[in-house]
PDB file of C-alpha atoms in Angstrom:
ATOM      1  CA  MET A   1     -55.702  85.919   4.282  1.00 72.00           C
ATOM      2  CA  PRO A   2     -54.331  82.927   6.804  1.00 84.00           C
ATOM      3  CA  PRO A   3     -57.200  80.155   7.951  1.00 86.00           C
ATOM      4  CA  ARG A   4     -58.353  81.709  11.652  1.00 89.00           C
ATOM      5  CA  ASP A   5     -59.094  84.836   9.391  1.00 91.00           C
ATOM      6  CA  LEU A   6     -61.084  82.674   7.029  1.00 90.00           C
ATOM      7  CA  ILE A   7     -63.073  81.416   9.785  1.00 93.00           C
ATOM      8  CA  LEU A   8     -63.719  84.662  10.851  1.00 93.00           C
ATOM      9  CA  VAL A   9     -65.283  85.859   7.599  1.00 92.00           C
ATOM     10  CA  LEU A  10     -66.975  82.750   6.609  1.00 94.00           C
ATOM     11  CA  LEU A  11     -68.280  83.467  10.161  1.00 96.00           C
ATOM     12  CA  ILE A  12     -69.564  87.080   9.247  1.00 95.00           C
ATOM     13  CA  CYS A  13     -71.182  85.999   6.546  1.00 95.00           C
ATOM     14  CA  ILE A  14     -73.001  83.175   8.014  1.00 96.00           C
ATOM     15  CA  VAL A  15     -74.480  86.060  10.988  1.00 96.00           C
ATOM     16  CA  TRP A  16     -75.044  88.566   7.905  1.00 95.00           C
ATOM     17  CA  ALA A  17     -76.448  86.035   5.968  1.00 96.00           C
ATOM     18  CA  LEU A  18     -79.051  84.134   8.556  1.00 97.00           C
ATOM     19  CA  ASN A  19     -79.571  88.043   9.615  1.00 97.00           C
ATOM     20  CA  PHE A  20     -81.813  87.974   6.789  1.00 97.00           C
ATOM     21  CA  LEU A  21     -84.470  85.219   7.394  1.00 97.00           C
ATOM     22  CA  THR A  22     -84.496  86.336  11.322  1.00 97.00           C
ATOM     23  CA  SER A  23     -85.852  89.774  10.391  1.00 97.00           C
ATOM     24  CA  ALA A  24     -87.869  88.247   7.403  1.00 97.00           C
ATOM     25  CA  LEU A  25     -89.689  86.203  10.280  1.00 97.00           C
ATOM     26  CA  ALA A  26     -89.205  89.620  12.716  1.00 97.00           C
ATOM     27  CA  LEU A  27     -91.139  91.684   9.813  1.00 97.00           C
ATOM     28  CA  ARG A  28     -94.331  89.638   9.695  1.00 96.00           C
ATOM     29  CA  GLU A  29     -95.430  90.564  13.602  1.00 97.00           C
ATOM     30  CA  ILE A  30     -93.588  93.947  13.321  1.00 97.00           C
ATOM     31  CA  PRO A  31     -93.744  96.438  11.280  1.00 97.00           C
ATOM     32  CA  PRO A  32     -90.493  97.264   8.618  1.00 97.00           C
ATOM     33  CA  PHE A  33     -89.452 100.801   9.867  1.00 98.00           C
ATOM     34  CA  LEU A  34     -90.558 100.200  13.641  1.00 98.00           C
ATOM     35  CA  PHE A  35     -88.528  96.773  13.773  1.00 98.00           C
ATOM     36  CA  THR A  36     -85.524  98.910  12.009  1.00 98.00           C
ATOM     37  CA  ALA A  37     -85.984 102.159  15.047  1.00 97.00           C
ATOM     38  CA  LEU A  38     -86.072  99.146  17.942  1.00 97.00           C
ATOM     39  CA  ARG A  39     -83.282  97.168  16.391  1.00 97.00           C
ATOM     40  CA  PHE A  40     -81.159 100.247  16.708  1.00 97.00           C
ATOM     41  CA  ALA A  41     -82.625 101.379  20.381  1.00 97.00           C
ATOM     42  CA  MET A  42     -81.509  97.503  20.921  1.00 97.00           C
ATOM     43  CA  LEU A  43     -77.858  98.790  19.560  1.00 96.00           C
ATOM     44  CA  GLY A  44     -77.460 102.288  21.107  1.00 94.00           C
ATOM     45  CA  LEU A  45     -77.946 101.298  24.255  1.00 92.00           C
ATOM     46  CA  PRO A  46     -74.756  99.085  25.005  1.00 92.00           C
ATOM     47  CA  LEU A  47     -72.148 101.439  22.485  1.00 94.00           C
ATOM     48  CA  LEU A  48     -73.537 105.034  24.921  1.00 92.00           C
ATOM     49  CA  PHE A  49     -70.671 104.142  27.082  1.00 90.00           C
ATOM     50  CA  VAL A  50     -67.970 103.468  24.332  1.00 89.00           C
ATOM     51  CA  LEU A  51     -68.573 106.251  22.084  1.00 91.00           C
ATOM     52  CA  LYS A  52     -65.775 108.794  20.441  1.00 91.00           C
ATOM     53  CA  ARG A  53     -66.174 112.054  20.124  1.00 90.00           C
ATOM     54  CA  PRO A  54     -66.815 113.229  16.331  1.00 90.00           C
ATOM     55  CA  LEU A  55     -63.624 115.808  15.685  1.00 89.00           C
ATOM     56  CA  PRO A  56     -64.289 119.632  15.461  1.00 88.00           C
ATOM     57  CA  GLY A  57     -66.279 120.475  12.329  1.00 90.00           C
ATOM     58  CA  GLN A  58     -67.270 116.865  11.294  1.00 92.00           C
ATOM     59  CA  TRP A  59     -71.111 116.218  13.053  1.00 94.00           C
ATOM     60  CA  PRO A  60     -72.656 117.967   9.776  1.00 94.00           C
ATOM     61  CA  ARG A  61     -71.146 114.781   7.816  1.00 94.00           C
ATOM     62  CA  LEU A  62     -71.724 112.237  10.804  1.00 95.00           C
ATOM     63  CA  VAL A  63     -75.241 113.757  10.255  1.00 96.00           C
ATOM     64  CA  ALA A  64     -75.201 113.207   7.168  1.00 96.00           C
ATOM     65  CA  VAL A  65     -73.808 109.857   7.204  1.00 94.00           C
ATOM     66  CA  CYS A  66     -76.051 108.864   9.732  1.00 95.00           C
ATOM     67  CA  LEU A  67     -79.228 109.892   8.000  1.00 97.00           C
ATOM     68  CA  CYS A  68     -78.011 107.842   4.472  1.00 96.00           C
ATOM     69  CA  ILE A  69     -77.378 104.782   6.590  1.00 95.00           C
ATOM     70  CA  GLY A  70     -79.473 104.175   9.263  1.00 95.00           C
ATOM     71  CA  VAL A  71     -82.750 105.649   8.429  1.00 97.00           C
ATOM     72  CA  ALA A  72     -82.550 105.278   4.822  1.00 97.00           C
ATOM     73  CA  HIS A  73     -80.593 102.403   4.240  1.00 96.00           C
ATOM     74  CA  PHE A  74     -81.751 100.077   7.242  1.00 96.00           C
ATOM     75  CA  GLY A  75     -85.559 101.949   6.640  1.00 97.00           C
ATOM     76  CA  LEU A  76     -85.666 101.069   2.967  1.00 97.00           C
ATOM     77  CA  SER A  77     -83.498  97.445   2.898  1.00 97.00           C
ATOM     78  CA  PHE A  78     -86.680  95.868   5.410  1.00 97.00           C
ATOM     79  CA  LEU A  79     -89.292  97.935   3.621  1.00 97.00           C
ATOM     80  CA  ALA A  80     -88.026  95.678   0.408  1.00 97.00           C
ATOM     81  CA  LEU A  81     -87.996  92.601   2.506  1.00 96.00           C
ATOM     82  CA  LYS A  82     -90.709  93.072   3.776  1.00 96.00           C
ATOM     83  CA  LEU A  83     -92.397  93.782   0.926  1.00 96.00           C
ATOM     84  CA  ALA A  84     -90.751  91.161  -1.779  1.00 95.00           C
ATOM     85  CA  GLY A  85     -91.720  88.168   0.071  1.00 91.00           C
ATOM     86  CA  ASN A  86     -88.369  85.722  -0.409  1.00 94.00           C
ATOM     87  CA  LEU A  87     -84.364  86.308   0.781  1.00 95.00           C
ATOM     88  CA  SER A  88     -83.126  85.806  -2.627  1.00 94.00           C
ATOM     89  CA  SER A  89     -83.723  89.100  -4.387  1.00 94.00           C
ATOM     90  CA  PRO A  90     -83.045  91.513  -1.652  1.00 95.00           C
ATOM     91  CA  ALA A  91     -79.461  89.811  -0.852  1.00 95.00           C
ATOM     92  CA  ILE A  92     -78.908  89.989  -3.995  1.00 95.00           C
ATOM     93  CA  VAL A  93     -79.828  93.134  -5.028  1.00 95.00           C
ATOM     94  CA  ILE A  94     -78.529  94.942  -1.734  1.00 94.00           C
ATOM     95  CA  GLN A  95     -74.432  94.192  -3.271  1.00 93.00           C
ATOM     96  CA  SER A  96     -74.952  96.801  -6.135  1.00 93.00           C
ATOM     97  CA  TYR A  97     -73.530  99.124  -3.745  1.00 91.00           C
ATOM     98  CA  VAL A  98     -70.318  98.058  -4.517  1.00 88.00           C
ATOM     99  CA  PRO A  99     -70.701  99.670  -7.958  1.00 92.00           C
ATOM    100  CA  MET A 100     -73.047 102.636  -7.017  1.00 92.00           C
ATOM    101  CA  THR A 101     -70.218 103.860  -3.895  1.00 88.00           C
ATOM    102  CA  ALA A 102     -67.689 103.202  -6.872  1.00 87.00           C
ATOM    103  CA  LEU A 103     -69.529 105.540  -9.513  1.00 90.00           C
ATOM    104  CA  LEU A 104     -70.788 108.483  -6.267  1.00 90.00           C
ATOM    105  CA  ALA A 105     -66.810 108.166  -5.298  1.00 86.00           C
ATOM    106  CA  TRP A 106     -65.695 109.081  -9.289  1.00 86.00           C
ATOM    107  CA  TRP A 107     -68.962 111.965  -9.002  1.00 86.00           C
ATOM    108  CA  LEU A 108     -68.053 113.480  -6.060  1.00 84.00           C
ATOM    109  CA  LEU A 109     -64.422 112.419  -4.556  1.00 80.00           C
ATOM    110  CA  GLY A 110     -62.837 112.328  -7.859  1.00 82.00           C
ATOM    111  CA  GLU A 111     -61.631 109.503  -7.825  1.00 80.00           C
ATOM    112  CA  ARG A 112     -60.666 107.306 -11.217  1.00 81.00           C
ATOM    113  CA  PHE A 113     -61.538 103.624 -12.032  1.00 78.00           C
ATOM    114  CA  GLY A 114     -60.533 102.090 -15.608  1.00 82.00           C
ATOM    115  CA  TRP A 115     -62.309 100.691 -18.452  1.00 80.00           C
ATOM    116  CA  ARG A 116     -62.470  96.939 -16.636  1.00 85.00           C
ATOM    117  CA  THR A 117     -64.246  98.190 -13.696  1.00 86.00           C
ATOM    118  CA  ALA A 118     -66.307 100.603 -15.659  1.00 89.00           C
ATOM    119  CA  LEU A 119     -67.249  97.210 -17.541  1.00 91.00           C
ATOM    120  CA  ALA A 120     -67.799  95.682 -14.004  1.00 88.00           C
ATOM    121  CA  ILE A 121     -69.969  98.188 -12.789  1.00 88.00           C
ATOM    122  CA  GLY A 122     -71.933  97.566 -16.647  1.00 92.00           C
ATOM    123  CA  VAL A 123     -72.163  93.637 -16.313  1.00 92.00           C
ATOM    124  CA  SER A 124     -73.621  94.188 -12.129  1.00 91.00           C
ATOM    125  CA  PHE A 125     -76.899  96.870 -12.929  1.00 90.00           C
ATOM    126  CA  GLY A 126     -77.281  94.413 -16.417  1.00 93.00           C
ATOM    127  CA  GLY A 127     -77.959  91.518 -13.690  1.00 90.00           C
ATOM    128  CA  VAL A 128     -80.893  93.954 -12.190  1.00 92.00           C
ATOM    129  CA  LEU A 129     -81.745  94.198 -14.785  1.00 88.00           C
ATOM    130  CA  VAL A 130     -81.957  90.315 -15.748  1.00 93.00           C
ATOM    131  CA  LEU A 131     -83.131  90.006 -12.237  1.00 89.00           C
ATOM    132  CA  GLY A 132     -86.180  92.010 -12.284  1.00 88.00           C
ATOM    133  CA  PHE A 133     -88.013  89.248 -14.506  1.00 87.00           C
ATOM    134  CA  ASP A 134     -87.581  86.562 -12.310  1.00 90.00           C
ATOM    135  CA  PRO A 135     -91.414  86.251 -11.590  1.00 87.00           C
ATOM    136  CA  LEU A 136     -90.187  86.141  -7.883  1.00 82.00           C
ATOM    137  CA  VAL A 137     -89.349  90.161  -8.420  1.00 90.00           C
ATOM    138  CA  PHE A 138     -91.636  90.678 -11.370  1.00 85.00           C
ATOM    139  CA  GLN A 139     -94.595  90.609  -8.851  1.00 86.00           C
ATOM    140  CA  ARG A 140     -93.206  92.934  -6.971  1.00 91.00           C
ATOM    141  CA  PRO A 141     -91.236  95.418  -8.955  1.00 92.00           C
ATOM    142  CA  ASP A 142     -91.329  97.915  -6.063  1.00 95.00           C
ATOM    143  CA  ALA A 143     -89.588  95.974  -3.326  1.00 95.00           C
ATOM    144  CA  LEU A 144     -86.686  96.162  -6.000  1.00 95.00           C
ATOM    145  CA  VAL A 145     -87.007  99.774  -6.353  1.00 95.00           C
ATOM    146  CA  LEU A 146     -86.935 100.536  -2.895  1.00 97.00           C
ATOM    147  CA  MET A 147     -83.770  97.849  -2.125  1.00 96.00           C
ATOM    148  CA  LEU A 148     -82.257 100.001  -5.076  1.00 96.00           C
ATOM    149  CA  LEU A 149     -82.470 103.374  -3.370  1.00 97.00           C
ATOM    150  CA  SER A 150     -81.801 101.142  -0.239  1.00 96.00           C
ATOM    151  CA  ALA A 151     -78.947 100.421  -1.415  1.00 95.00           C
ATOM    152  CA  LEU A 152     -77.899 103.780  -3.060  1.00 96.00           C
ATOM    153  CA  ALA A 153     -78.341 105.455   0.484  1.00 96.00           C
ATOM    154  CA  LEU A 154     -75.763 102.920   1.422  1.00 93.00           C
ATOM    155  CA  ALA A 155     -73.435 104.506  -1.496  1.00 93.00           C
ATOM    156  CA  PHE A 156     -73.621 107.825  -0.062  1.00 93.00           C
ATOM    157  CA  GLY A 157     -73.210 107.071   3.574  1.00 92.00           C
ATOM    158  CA  THR A 158     -70.533 105.132   2.554  1.00 89.00           C
ATOM    159  CA  VAL A 159     -69.069 107.865   0.191  1.00 91.00           C
ATOM    160  CA  LEU A 160     -69.751 110.360   3.074  1.00 91.00           C
ATOM    161  CA  MET A 161     -68.088 108.174   5.309  1.00 88.00           C
ATOM    162  CA  LYS A 162     -64.602 108.381   3.609  1.00 83.00           C
ATOM    163  CA  ARG A 163     -63.976 111.876   5.436  1.00 83.00           C
ATOM    164  CA  LEU A 164     -64.962 111.491   8.768  1.00 86.00           C
ATOM    165  CA  ARG A 165     -61.585 110.947  10.655  1.00 84.00           C
ATOM    166  CA  GLY A 166     -61.304 109.700  14.334  1.00 82.00           C
ATOM    167  CA  LEU A 167     -64.696 107.413  14.901  1.00 87.00           C
ATOM    168  CA  ASP A 168     -63.731 103.977  15.133  1.00 87.00           C
ATOM    169  CA  VAL A 169     -66.193 100.745  13.759  1.00 86.00           C
ATOM    170  CA  PHE A 170     -68.456 101.076  16.950  1.00 90.00           C
ATOM    171  CA  SER A 171     -68.465 104.660  17.879  1.00 92.00           C
ATOM    172  CA  MET A 172     -70.275 104.664  14.327  1.00 92.00           C
ATOM    173  CA  GLN A 173     -72.612 102.313  14.991  1.00 93.00           C
ATOM    174  CA  GLY A 174     -73.691 103.782  18.130  1.00 94.00           C
ATOM    175  CA  TRP A 175     -73.424 107.220  16.439  1.00 95.00           C
ATOM    176  CA  THR A 176     -75.698 105.842  13.599  1.00 95.00           C
ATOM    177  CA  ALA A 177     -78.584 104.209  16.150  1.00 96.00           C
ATOM    178  CA  LEU A 178     -78.800 107.407  18.538  1.00 95.00           C
ATOM    179  CA  VAL A 179     -79.409 109.358  15.282  1.00 96.00           C
ATOM    180  CA  SER A 180     -81.370 107.452  13.007  1.00 97.00           C
ATOM    181  CA  VAL A 181     -83.877 105.992  16.322  1.00 97.00           C
ATOM    182  CA  LEU A 182     -86.774 109.257  16.833  1.00 97.00           C
ATOM    183  CA  PRO A 183     -87.127 109.065  13.039  1.00 97.00           C
ATOM    184  CA  LEU A 184     -87.465 106.291  12.161  1.00 98.00           C
ATOM    185  CA  LEU A 185     -90.109 106.493  15.063  1.00 97.00           C
ATOM    186  CA  ALA A 186     -91.321 109.512  13.492  1.00 97.00           C
ATOM    187  CA  MET A 187     -91.389 107.592  10.395  1.00 97.00           C
ATOM    188  CA  SER A 188     -93.219 105.003  11.688  1.00 97.00           C
ATOM    189  CA  MET A 189     -96.198 106.924  13.101  1.00 96.00           C
ATOM    190  CA  VAL A 190     -96.941 108.529  10.091  1.00 96.00           C
ATOM    191  CA  PHE A 191     -96.262 105.675   8.017  1.00 96.00           C
ATOM    192  CA  GLU A 192     -97.052 102.636   9.718  1.00 96.00           C
ATOM    193  CA  PRO A 193    -100.007 103.324  12.171  1.00 93.00           C
ATOM    194  CA  GLY A 194    -100.940 100.295  14.591  1.00 92.00           C
ATOM    195  CA  GLY A 195     -97.389 100.079  14.660  1.00 93.00           C
ATOM    196  CA  PHE A 196     -96.995 100.136  18.366  1.00 92.00           C
ATOM    197  CA  ALA A 197     -99.879  97.846  18.999  1.00 94.00           C
ATOM    198  CA  GLN A 198     -98.713  95.275  16.925  1.00 94.00           C
ATOM    199  CA  VAL A 199     -95.197  95.717  18.594  1.00 94.00           C
ATOM    200  CA  GLN A 200     -96.968  94.634  21.469  1.00 93.00           C
ATOM    201  CA  GLN A 201     -98.985  91.634  20.809  1.00 94.00           C
ATOM    202  CA  ALA A 202     -95.275  90.459  18.971  1.00 96.00           C
ATOM    203  CA  SER A 203     -93.683  87.191  20.195  1.00 97.00           C
ATOM    204  CA  TRP A 204     -90.839  85.914  21.153  1.00 97.00           C
ATOM    205  CA  VAL A 205     -90.389  84.863  17.613  1.00 97.00           C
ATOM    206  CA  ALA A 206     -89.666  88.728  16.693  1.00 97.00           C
ATOM    207  CA  TRP A 207     -88.325  89.660  19.203  1.00 97.00           C
ATOM    208  CA  ALA A 208     -85.843  87.380  18.992  1.00 98.00           C
ATOM    209  CA  GLY A 209     -85.213  88.786  15.462  1.00 97.00           C
ATOM    210  CA  VAL A 210     -84.656  92.745  16.757  1.00 97.00           C
ATOM    211  CA  ALA A 211     -82.320  90.930  18.643  1.00 97.00           C
ATOM    212  CA  TYR A 212     -80.853  89.138  16.266  1.00 97.00           C
ATOM    213  CA  ALA A 213     -79.961  92.422  13.829  1.00 97.00           C
ATOM    214  CA  ALA A 214     -78.677  94.019  17.113  1.00 96.00           C
ATOM    215  CA  PHE A 215     -76.700  92.668  18.811  1.00 96.00           C
ATOM    216  CA  MET A 216     -74.727  89.964  16.268  1.00 96.00           C
ATOM    217  CA  SER A 217     -75.120  90.865  12.807  1.00 95.00           C
ATOM    218  CA  SER A 218     -74.297  94.830  13.639  1.00 93.00           C
ATOM    219  CA  LEU A 219     -72.674  94.287  17.138  1.00 92.00           C
ATOM    220  CA  LEU A 220     -71.004  90.714  15.866  1.00 94.00           C
ATOM    221  CA  GLY A 221     -70.661  91.159  12.337  1.00 92.00           C
ATOM    222  CA  HIS A 222     -69.098  95.102  11.915  1.00 88.00           C
ATOM    223  CA  GLY A 223     -67.204  93.815  14.949  1.00 87.00           C
ATOM    224  CA  LEU A 224     -65.729  91.357  13.577  1.00 91.00           C
ATOM    225  CA  TYR A 225     -65.352  92.567   9.751  1.00 88.00           C
ATOM    226  CA  TYR A 226     -63.467  95.688  11.868  1.00 84.00           C
ATOM    227  CA  VAL A 227     -60.821  93.588  13.678  1.00 85.00           C
ATOM    228  CA  LEU A 228     -60.178  92.047   9.939  1.00 87.00           C
ATOM    229  CA  ILE A 229     -59.989  94.951   8.087  1.00 79.00           C
ATOM    230  CA  GLN A 230     -57.133  96.561  10.833  1.00 77.00           C
ATOM    231  CA  ARG A 231     -55.304  93.333   9.605  1.00 84.00           C
ATOM    232  CA  HIS A 232     -56.036  93.285   6.054  1.00 79.00           C
ATOM    233  CA  PRO A 233     -57.003  95.553   2.982  1.00 73.00           C
ATOM    234  CA  VAL A 234     -60.709  96.517   2.700  1.00 72.00           C
ATOM    235  CA  ALA A 235     -60.648  95.010  -0.939  1.00 70.00           C
ATOM    236  CA  GLN A 236     -58.942  91.849  -0.298  1.00 78.00           C
ATOM    237  CA  VAL A 237     -62.196  90.999   2.173  1.00 81.00           C
ATOM    238  CA  MET A 238     -64.909  92.643   0.124  1.00 79.00           C
ATOM    239  CA  PRO A 239     -64.535  89.512  -2.165  1.00 83.00           C
ATOM    240  CA  TRP A 240     -64.797  87.074   0.489  1.00 87.00           C
ATOM    241  CA  LEU A 241     -67.768  89.119   1.872  1.00 88.00           C
ATOM    242  CA  LEU A 242     -70.007  87.736  -1.493  1.00 89.00           C
ATOM    243  CA  LEU A 243     -70.591  85.112   0.261  1.00 92.00           C
ATOM    244  CA  THR A 244     -73.327  86.321   2.184  1.00 94.00           C
ATOM    245  CA  PRO A 245     -75.945  86.654  -0.746  1.00 94.00           C
ATOM    246  CA  VAL A 246     -75.137  83.133  -1.560  1.00 94.00           C
ATOM    247  CA  LEU A 247     -75.489  81.675   1.570  1.00 95.00           C
ATOM    248  CA  ALA A 248     -78.913  84.009   2.428  1.00 95.00           C
ATOM    249  CA  VAL A 249     -80.340  82.287  -1.656  1.00 95.00           C
ATOM    250  CA  ALA A 250     -79.432  79.320   0.181  1.00 95.00           C
ATOM    251  CA  LEU A 251     -81.076  79.889   3.044  1.00 96.00           C
ATOM    252  CA  GLY A 252     -84.149  81.245   1.301  1.00 95.00           C
ATOM    253  CA  ILE A 253     -84.388  78.009  -0.878  1.00 95.00           C
ATOM    254  CA  ALA A 254     -84.031  75.563   1.925  1.00 96.00           C
ATOM    255  CA  PHE A 255     -86.282  78.115   4.993  1.00 95.00           C
ATOM    256  CA  TRP A 256     -88.825  80.320   3.210  1.00 94.00           C
ATOM    257  CA  GLY A 257     -89.536  78.748   0.175  1.00 92.00           C
ATOM    258  CA  ASP A 258     -87.973  80.496  -2.987  1.00 93.00           C
ATOM    259  CA  ARG A 259     -88.050  79.348  -6.042  1.00 92.00           C
ATOM    260  CA  PRO A 260     -85.438  81.351  -7.882  1.00 91.00           C
ATOM    261  CA  GLY A 261     -86.159  80.511 -11.666  1.00 92.00           C
ATOM    262  CA  PRO A 262     -83.496  81.511 -14.772  1.00 94.00           C
ATOM    263  CA  ALA A 263     -83.848  85.287 -14.368  1.00 93.00           C
ATOM    264  CA  MET A 264     -82.740  85.048 -11.473  1.00 93.00           C
ATOM    265  CA  TRP A 265     -79.771  83.479 -11.348  1.00 94.00           C
ATOM    266  CA  ILE A 266     -78.573  84.493 -14.587  1.00 95.00           C
ATOM    267  CA  GLY A 267     -79.434  87.534 -12.933  1.00 94.00           C
ATOM    268  CA  GLY A 268     -77.802  87.443 -10.014  1.00 93.00           C
ATOM    269  CA  ALA A 269     -75.162  85.747 -11.330  1.00 94.00           C
ATOM    270  CA  MET A 270     -74.574  89.238 -13.419  1.00 94.00           C
ATOM    271  CA  VAL A 271     -74.844  91.412  -9.538  1.00 93.00           C
ATOM    272  CA  LEU A 272     -72.342  88.950  -8.006  1.00 93.00           C
ATOM    273  CA  GLY A 273     -70.092  88.677 -10.624  1.00 92.00           C
ATOM    274  CA  GLY A 274     -69.990  92.650 -11.430  1.00 90.00           C
ATOM    275  CA  VAL A 275     -69.468  93.569  -7.861  1.00 90.00           C
ATOM    276  CA  LEU A 276     -66.537  90.826  -7.311  1.00 90.00           C
ATOM    277  CA  MET A 277     -64.635  92.577 -10.364  1.00 89.00           C
ATOM    278  CA  VAL A 278     -64.644  95.688  -8.668  1.00 87.00           C
ATOM    279  CA  ALA A 279     -63.771  94.144  -5.922  1.00 82.00           C
ATOM    280  CA  LEU A 280     -60.503  92.722  -7.727  1.00 83.00           C
ATOM    281  CA  ARG A 281     -59.729  95.219  -9.461  1.00 81.00           C
ATOM    282  CA  ALA A 282     -59.762  97.687  -5.898  1.00 77.00           C
ATOM    283  CA  LEU A 283     -57.685  94.961  -4.539  1.00 74.00           C
ATOM    284  CA  ALA A 284     -55.374  94.864  -7.787  1.00 75.00           C
ATOM    285  CA  LYS A 285     -55.150  98.687  -7.277  1.00 70.00           C
ATOM    286  CA  ALA A 286     -54.402  98.501  -3.565  1.00 62.00           C
ATOM    287  CA  ARG A 287     -51.208  96.737  -4.483  1.00 56.00           C
ATOM    288  CA  THR A 288     -49.751  98.892  -6.793  1.00 45.00           C
ATOM    289  CA  VAL A 289     -50.072 101.572  -4.250  1.00 37.00           C
ATOM    290  CA  PRO A 290     -46.346 101.154  -2.123  1.00 36.00           C
ATOM    291  CA  ARG A 291     -47.004 101.195   1.972  1.00 37.00           C
ATOM    292  CA  ALA A 292     -46.065 104.013   3.986  1.00 32.00           C
ATOM    293  CA  GLN A 293     -43.670 103.840   6.053  1.00 32.00           C
ATOM    294  CA  GLU A 294     -44.114 103.622  10.060  1.00 32.00           C
ATOM    295  CA  ILE A 295     -41.745 106.908  11.244  1.00 29.00           C
TER     296      ILE A 295
END
């Protein structure tokens, strides 16, 4: 990629890594499901003006994608981030959605992959097991399980999204926000009693975290990502995005007090190494397919 696009990739990674820190600060004052609902409410309002309707017959799939990504993935990931008490392990474990997506695409869509990709998937999942023995993670195994479930929901949503047509990234974000707000508010009322009272007492730091998640992480970060995948294959962009968890770990050490042990470093290297191998195999496969000629 040219230097201009590499700068855009770095900006995306910085924005997404900072989202772990700003969200963790906000979650000290706002419960996770309510935080996610507020994020989507903020995001959905400006995107109302650019929404595109899905093609006929795609509504059920679109709603399923929105529930998988908006409610299950984001709701569980913020819950896991709050329970974990650190930034490092959630930032690493969420990357396991990449090998999960490859497995689900094989199971549900019949997509094939070779032994090298299978080995990379095994290495990545093995890294999650190793990471689980780190003292930071071992004391809150529920956070690790929730983040894995969040990654699985994102993988399901990604596979379902492959069959959607005619929706750009802003329409997808807009529909995800609109579909997800009410279920998340209902979940907050059931599982987070007193959450609305907490919001009334929330400081500007918490509200800044909500706004950052909505406008910087979602609108700016995913908007720039959409620009890049219009210029380059997704498989070419994906390896660079692994800078995000690396930067998030650095932020956790510098500003959150994370002190990763050997299991975290080894397991994290295995997870990210496996994800990188999957992405590089996808890139190699994409390069062997001739580009379609425009007519």
